[in-house]
Short mmCIF file of C-alpha atoms and ligand atoms in Angstrom, two decimals:
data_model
loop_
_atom_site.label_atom_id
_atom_site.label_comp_id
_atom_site.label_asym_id
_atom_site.label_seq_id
_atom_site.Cartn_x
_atom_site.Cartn_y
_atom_site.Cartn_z
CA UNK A 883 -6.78 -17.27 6.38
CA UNK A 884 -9.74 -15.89 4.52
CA UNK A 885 -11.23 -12.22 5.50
CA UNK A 886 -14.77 -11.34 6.52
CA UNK A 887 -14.81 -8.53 5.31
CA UNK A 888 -14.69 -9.32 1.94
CA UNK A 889 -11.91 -7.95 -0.06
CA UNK A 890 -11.16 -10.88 -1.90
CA UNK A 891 -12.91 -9.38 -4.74
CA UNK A 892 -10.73 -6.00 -4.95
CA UNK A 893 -8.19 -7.00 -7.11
CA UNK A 894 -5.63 -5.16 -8.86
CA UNK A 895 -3.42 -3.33 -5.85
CA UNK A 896 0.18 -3.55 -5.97
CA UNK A 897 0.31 -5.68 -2.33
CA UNK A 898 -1.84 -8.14 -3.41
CA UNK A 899 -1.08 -11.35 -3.90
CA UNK A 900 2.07 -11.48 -1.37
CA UNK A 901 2.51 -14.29 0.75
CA UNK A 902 2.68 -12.49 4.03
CA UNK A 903 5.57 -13.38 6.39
CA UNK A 904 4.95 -13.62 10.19
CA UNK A 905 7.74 -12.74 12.00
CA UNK A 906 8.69 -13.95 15.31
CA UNK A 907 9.86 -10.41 17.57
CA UNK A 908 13.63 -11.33 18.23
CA UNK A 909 16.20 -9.68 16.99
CA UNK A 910 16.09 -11.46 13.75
CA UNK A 911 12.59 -10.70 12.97
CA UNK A 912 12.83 -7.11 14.10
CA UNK A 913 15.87 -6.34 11.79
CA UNK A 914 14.25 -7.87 8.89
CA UNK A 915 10.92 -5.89 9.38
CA UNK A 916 12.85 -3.00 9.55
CA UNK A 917 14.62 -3.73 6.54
CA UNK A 918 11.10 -4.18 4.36
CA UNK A 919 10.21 -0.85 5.53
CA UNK A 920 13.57 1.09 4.88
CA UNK A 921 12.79 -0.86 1.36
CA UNK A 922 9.10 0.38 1.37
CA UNK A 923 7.26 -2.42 1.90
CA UNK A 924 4.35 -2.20 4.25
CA UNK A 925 4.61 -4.32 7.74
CA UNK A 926 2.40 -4.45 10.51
CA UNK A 927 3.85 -4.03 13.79
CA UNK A 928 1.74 -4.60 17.54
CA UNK A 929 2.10 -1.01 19.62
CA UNK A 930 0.04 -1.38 23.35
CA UNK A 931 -3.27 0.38 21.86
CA UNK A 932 -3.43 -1.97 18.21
CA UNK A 933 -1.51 -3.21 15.41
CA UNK A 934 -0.47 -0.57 12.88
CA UNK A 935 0.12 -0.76 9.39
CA UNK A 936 3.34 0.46 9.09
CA UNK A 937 4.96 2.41 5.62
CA UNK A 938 7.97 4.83 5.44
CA UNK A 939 6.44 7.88 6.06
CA UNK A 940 8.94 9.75 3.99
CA UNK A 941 8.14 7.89 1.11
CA UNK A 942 5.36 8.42 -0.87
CA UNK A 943 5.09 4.98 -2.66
CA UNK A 944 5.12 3.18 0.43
CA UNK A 945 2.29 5.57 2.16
CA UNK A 946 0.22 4.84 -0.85
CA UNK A 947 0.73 1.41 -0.78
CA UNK A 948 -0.38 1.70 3.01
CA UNK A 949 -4.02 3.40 1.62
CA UNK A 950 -4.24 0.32 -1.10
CA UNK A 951 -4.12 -2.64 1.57
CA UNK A 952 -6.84 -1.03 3.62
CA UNK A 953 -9.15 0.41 1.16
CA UNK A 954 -8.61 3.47 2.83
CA UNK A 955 -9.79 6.61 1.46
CA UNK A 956 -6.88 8.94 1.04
CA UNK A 957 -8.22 12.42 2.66
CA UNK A 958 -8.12 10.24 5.78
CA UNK A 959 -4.47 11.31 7.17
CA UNK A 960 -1.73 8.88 8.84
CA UNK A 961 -0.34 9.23 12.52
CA UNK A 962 3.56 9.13 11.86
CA UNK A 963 4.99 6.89 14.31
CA UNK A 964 8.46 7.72 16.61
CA UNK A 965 10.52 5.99 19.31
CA UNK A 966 10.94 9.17 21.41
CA UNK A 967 9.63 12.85 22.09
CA UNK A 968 12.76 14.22 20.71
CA UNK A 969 12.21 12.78 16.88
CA UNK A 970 8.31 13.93 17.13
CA UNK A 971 9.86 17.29 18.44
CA UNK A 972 11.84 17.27 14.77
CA UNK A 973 8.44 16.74 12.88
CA UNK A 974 6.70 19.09 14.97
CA UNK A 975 6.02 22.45 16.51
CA UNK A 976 5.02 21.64 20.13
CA UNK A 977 3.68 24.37 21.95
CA UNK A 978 3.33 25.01 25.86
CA UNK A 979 0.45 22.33 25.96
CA UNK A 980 1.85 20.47 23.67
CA UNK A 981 5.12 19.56 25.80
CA UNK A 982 3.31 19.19 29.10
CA UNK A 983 1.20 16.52 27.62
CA UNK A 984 4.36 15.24 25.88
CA UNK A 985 6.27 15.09 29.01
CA UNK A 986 2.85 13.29 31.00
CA UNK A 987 2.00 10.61 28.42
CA UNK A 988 4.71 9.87 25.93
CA UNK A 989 6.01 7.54 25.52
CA UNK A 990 2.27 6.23 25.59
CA UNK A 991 -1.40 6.12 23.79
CA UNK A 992 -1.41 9.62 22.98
CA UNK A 993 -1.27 11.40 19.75
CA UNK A 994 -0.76 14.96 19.15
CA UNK A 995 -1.43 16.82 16.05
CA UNK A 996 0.26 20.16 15.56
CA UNK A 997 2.02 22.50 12.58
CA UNK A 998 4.84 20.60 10.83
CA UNK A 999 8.57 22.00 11.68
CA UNK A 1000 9.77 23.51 8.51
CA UNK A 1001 11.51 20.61 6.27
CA UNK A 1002 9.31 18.01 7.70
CA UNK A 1003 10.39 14.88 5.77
CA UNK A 1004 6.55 12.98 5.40
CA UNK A 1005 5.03 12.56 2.25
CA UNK A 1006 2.13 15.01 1.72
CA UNK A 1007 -0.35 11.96 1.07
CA UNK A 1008 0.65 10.84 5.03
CA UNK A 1009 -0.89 14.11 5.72
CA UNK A 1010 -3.69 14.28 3.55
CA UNK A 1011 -1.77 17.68 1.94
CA UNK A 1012 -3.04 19.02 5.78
CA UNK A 1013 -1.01 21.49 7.01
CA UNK A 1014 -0.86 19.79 10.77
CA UNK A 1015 0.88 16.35 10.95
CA UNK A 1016 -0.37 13.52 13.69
CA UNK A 1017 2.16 12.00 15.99
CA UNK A 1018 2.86 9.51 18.70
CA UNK A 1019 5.63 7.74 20.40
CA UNK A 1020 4.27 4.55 21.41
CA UNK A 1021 4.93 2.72 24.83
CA UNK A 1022 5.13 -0.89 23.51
CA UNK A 1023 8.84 -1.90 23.67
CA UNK A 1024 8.76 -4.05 20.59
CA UNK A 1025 7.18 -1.16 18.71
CA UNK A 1026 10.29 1.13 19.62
CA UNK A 1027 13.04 -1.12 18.76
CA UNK A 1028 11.49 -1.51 15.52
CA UNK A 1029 11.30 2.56 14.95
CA UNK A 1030 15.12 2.32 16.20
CA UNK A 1031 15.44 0.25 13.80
CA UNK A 1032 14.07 2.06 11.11
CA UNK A 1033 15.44 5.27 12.14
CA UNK A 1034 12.65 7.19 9.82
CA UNK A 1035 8.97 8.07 10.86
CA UNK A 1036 6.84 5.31 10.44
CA UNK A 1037 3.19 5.87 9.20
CA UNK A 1038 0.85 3.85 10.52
CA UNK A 1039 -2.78 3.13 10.75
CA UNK A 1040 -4.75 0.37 12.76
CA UNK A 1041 -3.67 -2.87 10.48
CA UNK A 1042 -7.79 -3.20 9.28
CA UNK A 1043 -9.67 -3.30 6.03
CA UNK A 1044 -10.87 0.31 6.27
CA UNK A 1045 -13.90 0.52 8.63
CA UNK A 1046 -13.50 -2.87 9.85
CA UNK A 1047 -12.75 -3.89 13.82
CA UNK A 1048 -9.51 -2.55 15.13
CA UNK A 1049 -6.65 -5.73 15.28
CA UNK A 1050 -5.27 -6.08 18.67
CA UNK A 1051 -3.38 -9.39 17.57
CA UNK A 1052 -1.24 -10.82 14.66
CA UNK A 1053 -4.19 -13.12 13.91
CA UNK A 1054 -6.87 -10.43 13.77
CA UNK A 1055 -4.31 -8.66 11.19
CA UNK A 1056 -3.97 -11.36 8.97
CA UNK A 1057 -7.37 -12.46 9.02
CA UNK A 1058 -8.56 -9.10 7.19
CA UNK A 1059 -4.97 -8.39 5.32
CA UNK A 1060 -3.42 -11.32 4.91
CA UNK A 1061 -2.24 -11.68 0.88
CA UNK A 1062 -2.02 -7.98 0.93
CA UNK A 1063 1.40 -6.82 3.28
CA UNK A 1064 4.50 -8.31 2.91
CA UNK A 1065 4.87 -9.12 6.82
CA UNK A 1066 3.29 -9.24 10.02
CA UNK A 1067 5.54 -8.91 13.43
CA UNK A 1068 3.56 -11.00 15.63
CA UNK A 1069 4.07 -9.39 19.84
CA UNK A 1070 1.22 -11.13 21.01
CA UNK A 1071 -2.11 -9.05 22.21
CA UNK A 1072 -1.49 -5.58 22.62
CA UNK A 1073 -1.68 -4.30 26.50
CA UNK A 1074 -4.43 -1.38 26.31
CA UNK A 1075 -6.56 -2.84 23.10
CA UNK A 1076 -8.21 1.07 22.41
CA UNK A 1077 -6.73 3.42 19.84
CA UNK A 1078 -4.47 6.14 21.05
CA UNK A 1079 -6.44 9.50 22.30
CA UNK A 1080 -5.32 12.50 19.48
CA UNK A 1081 -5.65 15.71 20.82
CA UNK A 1082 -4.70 18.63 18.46
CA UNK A 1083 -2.71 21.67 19.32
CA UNK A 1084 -4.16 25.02 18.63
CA UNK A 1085 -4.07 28.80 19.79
CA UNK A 1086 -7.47 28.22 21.35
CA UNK A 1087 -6.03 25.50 23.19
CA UNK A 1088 -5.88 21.56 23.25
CA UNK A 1089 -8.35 20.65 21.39
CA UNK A 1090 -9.81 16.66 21.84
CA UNK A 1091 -9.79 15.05 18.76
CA UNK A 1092 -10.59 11.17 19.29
CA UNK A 1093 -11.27 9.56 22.74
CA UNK A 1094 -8.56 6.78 23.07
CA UNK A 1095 -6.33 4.93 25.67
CA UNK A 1096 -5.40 7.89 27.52
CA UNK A 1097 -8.56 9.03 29.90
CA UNK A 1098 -9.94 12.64 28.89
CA UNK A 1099 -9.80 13.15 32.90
CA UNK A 1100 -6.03 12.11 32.79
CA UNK A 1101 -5.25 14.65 30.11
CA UNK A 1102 -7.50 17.38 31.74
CA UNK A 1103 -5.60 16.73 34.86
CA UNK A 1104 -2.02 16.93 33.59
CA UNK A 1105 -3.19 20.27 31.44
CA UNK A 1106 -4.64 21.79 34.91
CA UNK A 1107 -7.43 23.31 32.11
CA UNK A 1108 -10.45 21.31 30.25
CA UNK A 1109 -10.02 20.03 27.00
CA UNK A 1110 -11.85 22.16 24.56
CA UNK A 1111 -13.99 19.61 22.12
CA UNK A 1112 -13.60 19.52 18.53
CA UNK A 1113 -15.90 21.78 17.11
CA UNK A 1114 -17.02 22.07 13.47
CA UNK A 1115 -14.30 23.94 12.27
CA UNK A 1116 -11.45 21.24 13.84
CA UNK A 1117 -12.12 17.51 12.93
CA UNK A 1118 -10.22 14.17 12.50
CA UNK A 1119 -11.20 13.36 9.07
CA UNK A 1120 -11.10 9.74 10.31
CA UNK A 1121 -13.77 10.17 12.71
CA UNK A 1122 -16.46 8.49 10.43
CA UNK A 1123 -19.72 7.90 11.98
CA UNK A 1124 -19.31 4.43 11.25
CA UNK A 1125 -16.17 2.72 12.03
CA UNK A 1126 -14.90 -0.30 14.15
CA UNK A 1127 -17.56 -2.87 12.85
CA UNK A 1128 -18.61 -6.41 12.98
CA UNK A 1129 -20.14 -7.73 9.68
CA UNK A 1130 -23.30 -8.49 11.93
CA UNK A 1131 -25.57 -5.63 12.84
CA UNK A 1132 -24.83 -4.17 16.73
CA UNK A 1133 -26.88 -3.27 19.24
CA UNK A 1134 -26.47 -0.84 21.83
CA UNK A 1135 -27.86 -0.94 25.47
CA UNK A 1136 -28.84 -4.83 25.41
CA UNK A 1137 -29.43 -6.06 28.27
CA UNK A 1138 -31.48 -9.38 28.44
CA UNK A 1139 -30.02 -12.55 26.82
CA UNK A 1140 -32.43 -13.38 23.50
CA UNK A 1141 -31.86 -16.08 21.17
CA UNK A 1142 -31.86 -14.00 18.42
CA UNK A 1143 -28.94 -12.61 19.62
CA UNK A 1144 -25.31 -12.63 20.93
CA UNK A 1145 -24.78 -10.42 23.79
CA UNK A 1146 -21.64 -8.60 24.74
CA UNK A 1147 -21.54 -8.37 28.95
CA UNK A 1148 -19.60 -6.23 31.22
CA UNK A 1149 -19.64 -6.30 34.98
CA UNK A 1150 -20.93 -9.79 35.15
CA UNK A 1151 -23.70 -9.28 32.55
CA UNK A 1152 -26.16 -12.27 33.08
CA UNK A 1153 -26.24 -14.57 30.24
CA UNK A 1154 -24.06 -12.64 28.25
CA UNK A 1155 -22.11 -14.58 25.10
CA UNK A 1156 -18.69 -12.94 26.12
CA UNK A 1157 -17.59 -10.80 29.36
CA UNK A 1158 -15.24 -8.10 28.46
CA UNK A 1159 -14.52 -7.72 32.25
CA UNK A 1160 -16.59 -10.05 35.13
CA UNK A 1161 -15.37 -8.07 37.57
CA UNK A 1162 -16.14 -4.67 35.84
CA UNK A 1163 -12.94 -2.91 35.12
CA UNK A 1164 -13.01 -0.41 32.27
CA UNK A 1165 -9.04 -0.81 31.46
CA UNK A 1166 -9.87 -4.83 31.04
CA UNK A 1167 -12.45 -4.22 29.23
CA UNK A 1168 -10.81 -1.88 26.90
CA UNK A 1169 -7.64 -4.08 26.32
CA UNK A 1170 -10.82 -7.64 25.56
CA UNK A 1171 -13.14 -4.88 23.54
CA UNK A 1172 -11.92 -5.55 19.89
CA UNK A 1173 -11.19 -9.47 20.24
CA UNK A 1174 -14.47 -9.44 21.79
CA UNK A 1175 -15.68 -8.00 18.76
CA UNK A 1176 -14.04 -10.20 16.56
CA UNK A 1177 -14.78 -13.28 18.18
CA UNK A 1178 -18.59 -12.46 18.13
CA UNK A 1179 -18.44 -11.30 14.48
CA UNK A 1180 -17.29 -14.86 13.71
CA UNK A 1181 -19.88 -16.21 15.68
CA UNK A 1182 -22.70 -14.35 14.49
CA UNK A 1183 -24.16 -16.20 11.58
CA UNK A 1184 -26.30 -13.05 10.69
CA UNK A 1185 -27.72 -12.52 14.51
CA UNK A 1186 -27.16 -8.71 15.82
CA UNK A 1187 -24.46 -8.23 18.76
CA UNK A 1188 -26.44 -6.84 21.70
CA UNK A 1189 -24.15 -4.76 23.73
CA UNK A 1190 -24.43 -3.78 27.55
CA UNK A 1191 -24.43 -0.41 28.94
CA UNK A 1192 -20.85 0.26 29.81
CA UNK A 1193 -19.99 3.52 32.66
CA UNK A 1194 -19.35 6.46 30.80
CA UNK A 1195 -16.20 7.36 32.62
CA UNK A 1196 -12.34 7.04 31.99
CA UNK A 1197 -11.99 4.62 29.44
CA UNK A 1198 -15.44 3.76 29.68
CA UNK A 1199 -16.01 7.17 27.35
CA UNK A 1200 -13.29 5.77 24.72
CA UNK A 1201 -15.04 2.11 24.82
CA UNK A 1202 -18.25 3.55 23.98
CA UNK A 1203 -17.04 5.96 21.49
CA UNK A 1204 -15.95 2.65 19.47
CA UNK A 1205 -19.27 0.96 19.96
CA UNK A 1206 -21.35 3.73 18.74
CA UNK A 1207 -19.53 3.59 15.96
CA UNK A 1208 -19.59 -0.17 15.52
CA UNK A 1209 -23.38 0.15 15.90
CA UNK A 1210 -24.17 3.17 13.43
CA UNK A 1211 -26.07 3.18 10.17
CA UNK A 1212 -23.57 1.85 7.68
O1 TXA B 2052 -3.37 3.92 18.53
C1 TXA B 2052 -3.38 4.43 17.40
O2 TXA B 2052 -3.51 5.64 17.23
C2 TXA B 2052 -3.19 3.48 16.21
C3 TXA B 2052 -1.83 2.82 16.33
C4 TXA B 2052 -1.48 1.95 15.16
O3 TXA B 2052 -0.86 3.80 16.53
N1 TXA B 2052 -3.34 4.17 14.97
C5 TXA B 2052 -4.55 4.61 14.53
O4 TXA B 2052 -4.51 5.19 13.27
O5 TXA B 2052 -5.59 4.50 15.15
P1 TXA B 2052 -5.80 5.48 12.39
O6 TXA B 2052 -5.26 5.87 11.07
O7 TXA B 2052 -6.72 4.32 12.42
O8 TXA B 2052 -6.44 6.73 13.04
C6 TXA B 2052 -5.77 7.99 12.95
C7 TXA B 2052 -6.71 9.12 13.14
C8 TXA B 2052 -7.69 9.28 12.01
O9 TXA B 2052 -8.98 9.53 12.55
C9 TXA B 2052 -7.17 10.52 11.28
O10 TXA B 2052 -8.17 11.22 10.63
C10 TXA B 2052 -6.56 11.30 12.41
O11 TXA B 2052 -5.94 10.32 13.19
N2 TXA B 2052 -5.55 12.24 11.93
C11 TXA B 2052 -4.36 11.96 11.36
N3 TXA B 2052 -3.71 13.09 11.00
C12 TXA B 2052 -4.51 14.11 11.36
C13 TXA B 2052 -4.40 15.54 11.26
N4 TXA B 2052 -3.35 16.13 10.70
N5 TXA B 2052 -5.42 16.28 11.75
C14 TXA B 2052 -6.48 15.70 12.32
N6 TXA B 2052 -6.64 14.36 12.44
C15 TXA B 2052 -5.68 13.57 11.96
MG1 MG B 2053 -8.39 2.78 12.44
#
């Protein structure tokens, strides 16, 4: 499959080249991913927010080799990936907040970032040399038989050219990274479609990080306190203004159909190109937003993506925290 995003022309990177593997998610092709990344290799793997692009996390080689598939820059840390609370509680110091929301939303889309335990075992260049260390146990069944399987933390980002639409299915992956990983575990379309929410531990308080497929009023009502928001002095280095796009230029707030343009409906949108929910529910239209994005992309032929206003509530906050990044100044 060839990429749009064109990487074709970065050459030189010690995954390129591969032929990647798709492997079907039985047994078989869950031992054998496992065994690639026990051996290093980089896989990507489906979890219910997207497709990761798994490394050893204790391994420095393979976290680097993680950073060279997706043109990532490396000050941009990892989320280290674990099949249950008690292996994140071995990587890190939870505090009060940290176990309540542990207990509430884990296994789920929900990362926390907090002080490494002493000894933690991930490579420095998973963390960005950062003191703090980002982790979630993911809800996806597939993705926890495979972190069984591999019985060390997995680092893993979404399984995208870096700054390119999320992949929330084994086609999306190999269609920006294919030639560049050794394998892809294909477990269909992943369930919730949004990036996990990351909310960082401090003395101050929880502090939200990244909007995501946990609800900010789901967290907030689990806490029994408001989530402070990340101020100047507390950032995820990923959050880039631009991030998630399309090749072709997006448009927010569209709301007539125009020839020039393909336009992205919710709610029953007339005239829109693509729905991401007719009926207007934000947790469809989280789990459609990417493929929706995807599928215009390929569409486009140079015309913008006109976008329609989506609620600003629940997941409807996380949805259009993606598409104001898909439509900012590149
Ligand atoms: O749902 C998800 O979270 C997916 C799946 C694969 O698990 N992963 C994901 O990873 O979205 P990525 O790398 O695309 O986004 C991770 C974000 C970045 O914005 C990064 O800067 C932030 O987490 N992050 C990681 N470690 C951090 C730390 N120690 N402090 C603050 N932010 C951190
Ligand atoms: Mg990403």
């Amino acid at each position: 499959m060839v990429g749009e995003t064109g990487h074709s022309d970065q050459s030189g990177e010690a995954t390129d080249g591969l032929a990647t593997e798709r492997l079907v998610p039985d047994d078989a092709g869950i031992a054998h991913a496992a065994a690639l990344l026990r051996a290093g290799q980089v896989v990507a793997f489906p979890t219910e927010t997207v497709y990761g692009l798994g490394g050893d996390a204790t391994d420095p080689s393979a976290v680097a080799a993680i950073y060279a598939a997706k043109q990532r820059p490396r000050f941009n840390p990892l989320i280290a990936h674990v099949p249950d609370a008690g292996m994140a509680q071995s990587l890190l110091q939870l505090d009060h907040h940290g176990m309540q929301l542990a207990k509430a939303f884990w296994p789920g889309p929900l990362t926390l970032v907090a002080t490494m335990q002493p000894g933690c075992p991930v490579a420095s260049l998973a963390t960005a040399g950062l003191e703090t260390l980002a982790v979630r146990v993911p809800a996806s069944p597939l993705a926890r038989r495979l972190l069984r399987a591999v019985d060390r933390p997995v680092a893993a980002p979404s399984a995208n050219p870096s700054g390119g639409i999320s992949p929330t299915t084994a086609t999306h992956v190999l269609s920006g990274l294919d030639g560049r990983i050794a394998a892809v575990l294909d477990g269909g379309a992943c369930t919730v479609g949004l990036e996990s929410t990351i909310v960082g531990l401090s003395p101050e308080g929880p502090v939200l990080l990244r909007e995501g497929g946990v609800s900010v009023e789901e967290i907030e009502a689990a806490l029994g306190r408001p989530l402070r928001a990340a101020g100047d002095a507390i950032v995820a280095p990923g959050q880039m203004a631009s991030h998630y796009a399309p090749v072709a230029p997006v448009l927010l707030d569209g709301v007539a159909p125009d020839a020039d343009h393909l336009l992205l409906g919710f709610g029953g949108t007339p005239g829109a190109t693509l729905d991401l929910s007719p009926g207007g529910d934000l947790a469809e239209a989280a789990a459609n937003l990417f493929d929706a994005l995807h599928r215009l992309d390929a569409m486009a032929a140079g015309r913008p993506i006109a976008i329609a206003p989506i609620p600003d509530t629940g997941l409807g906050r996380s949805i259009n925290d993606r598409l104001r990044r898909a439509a900012a100044p590149r």
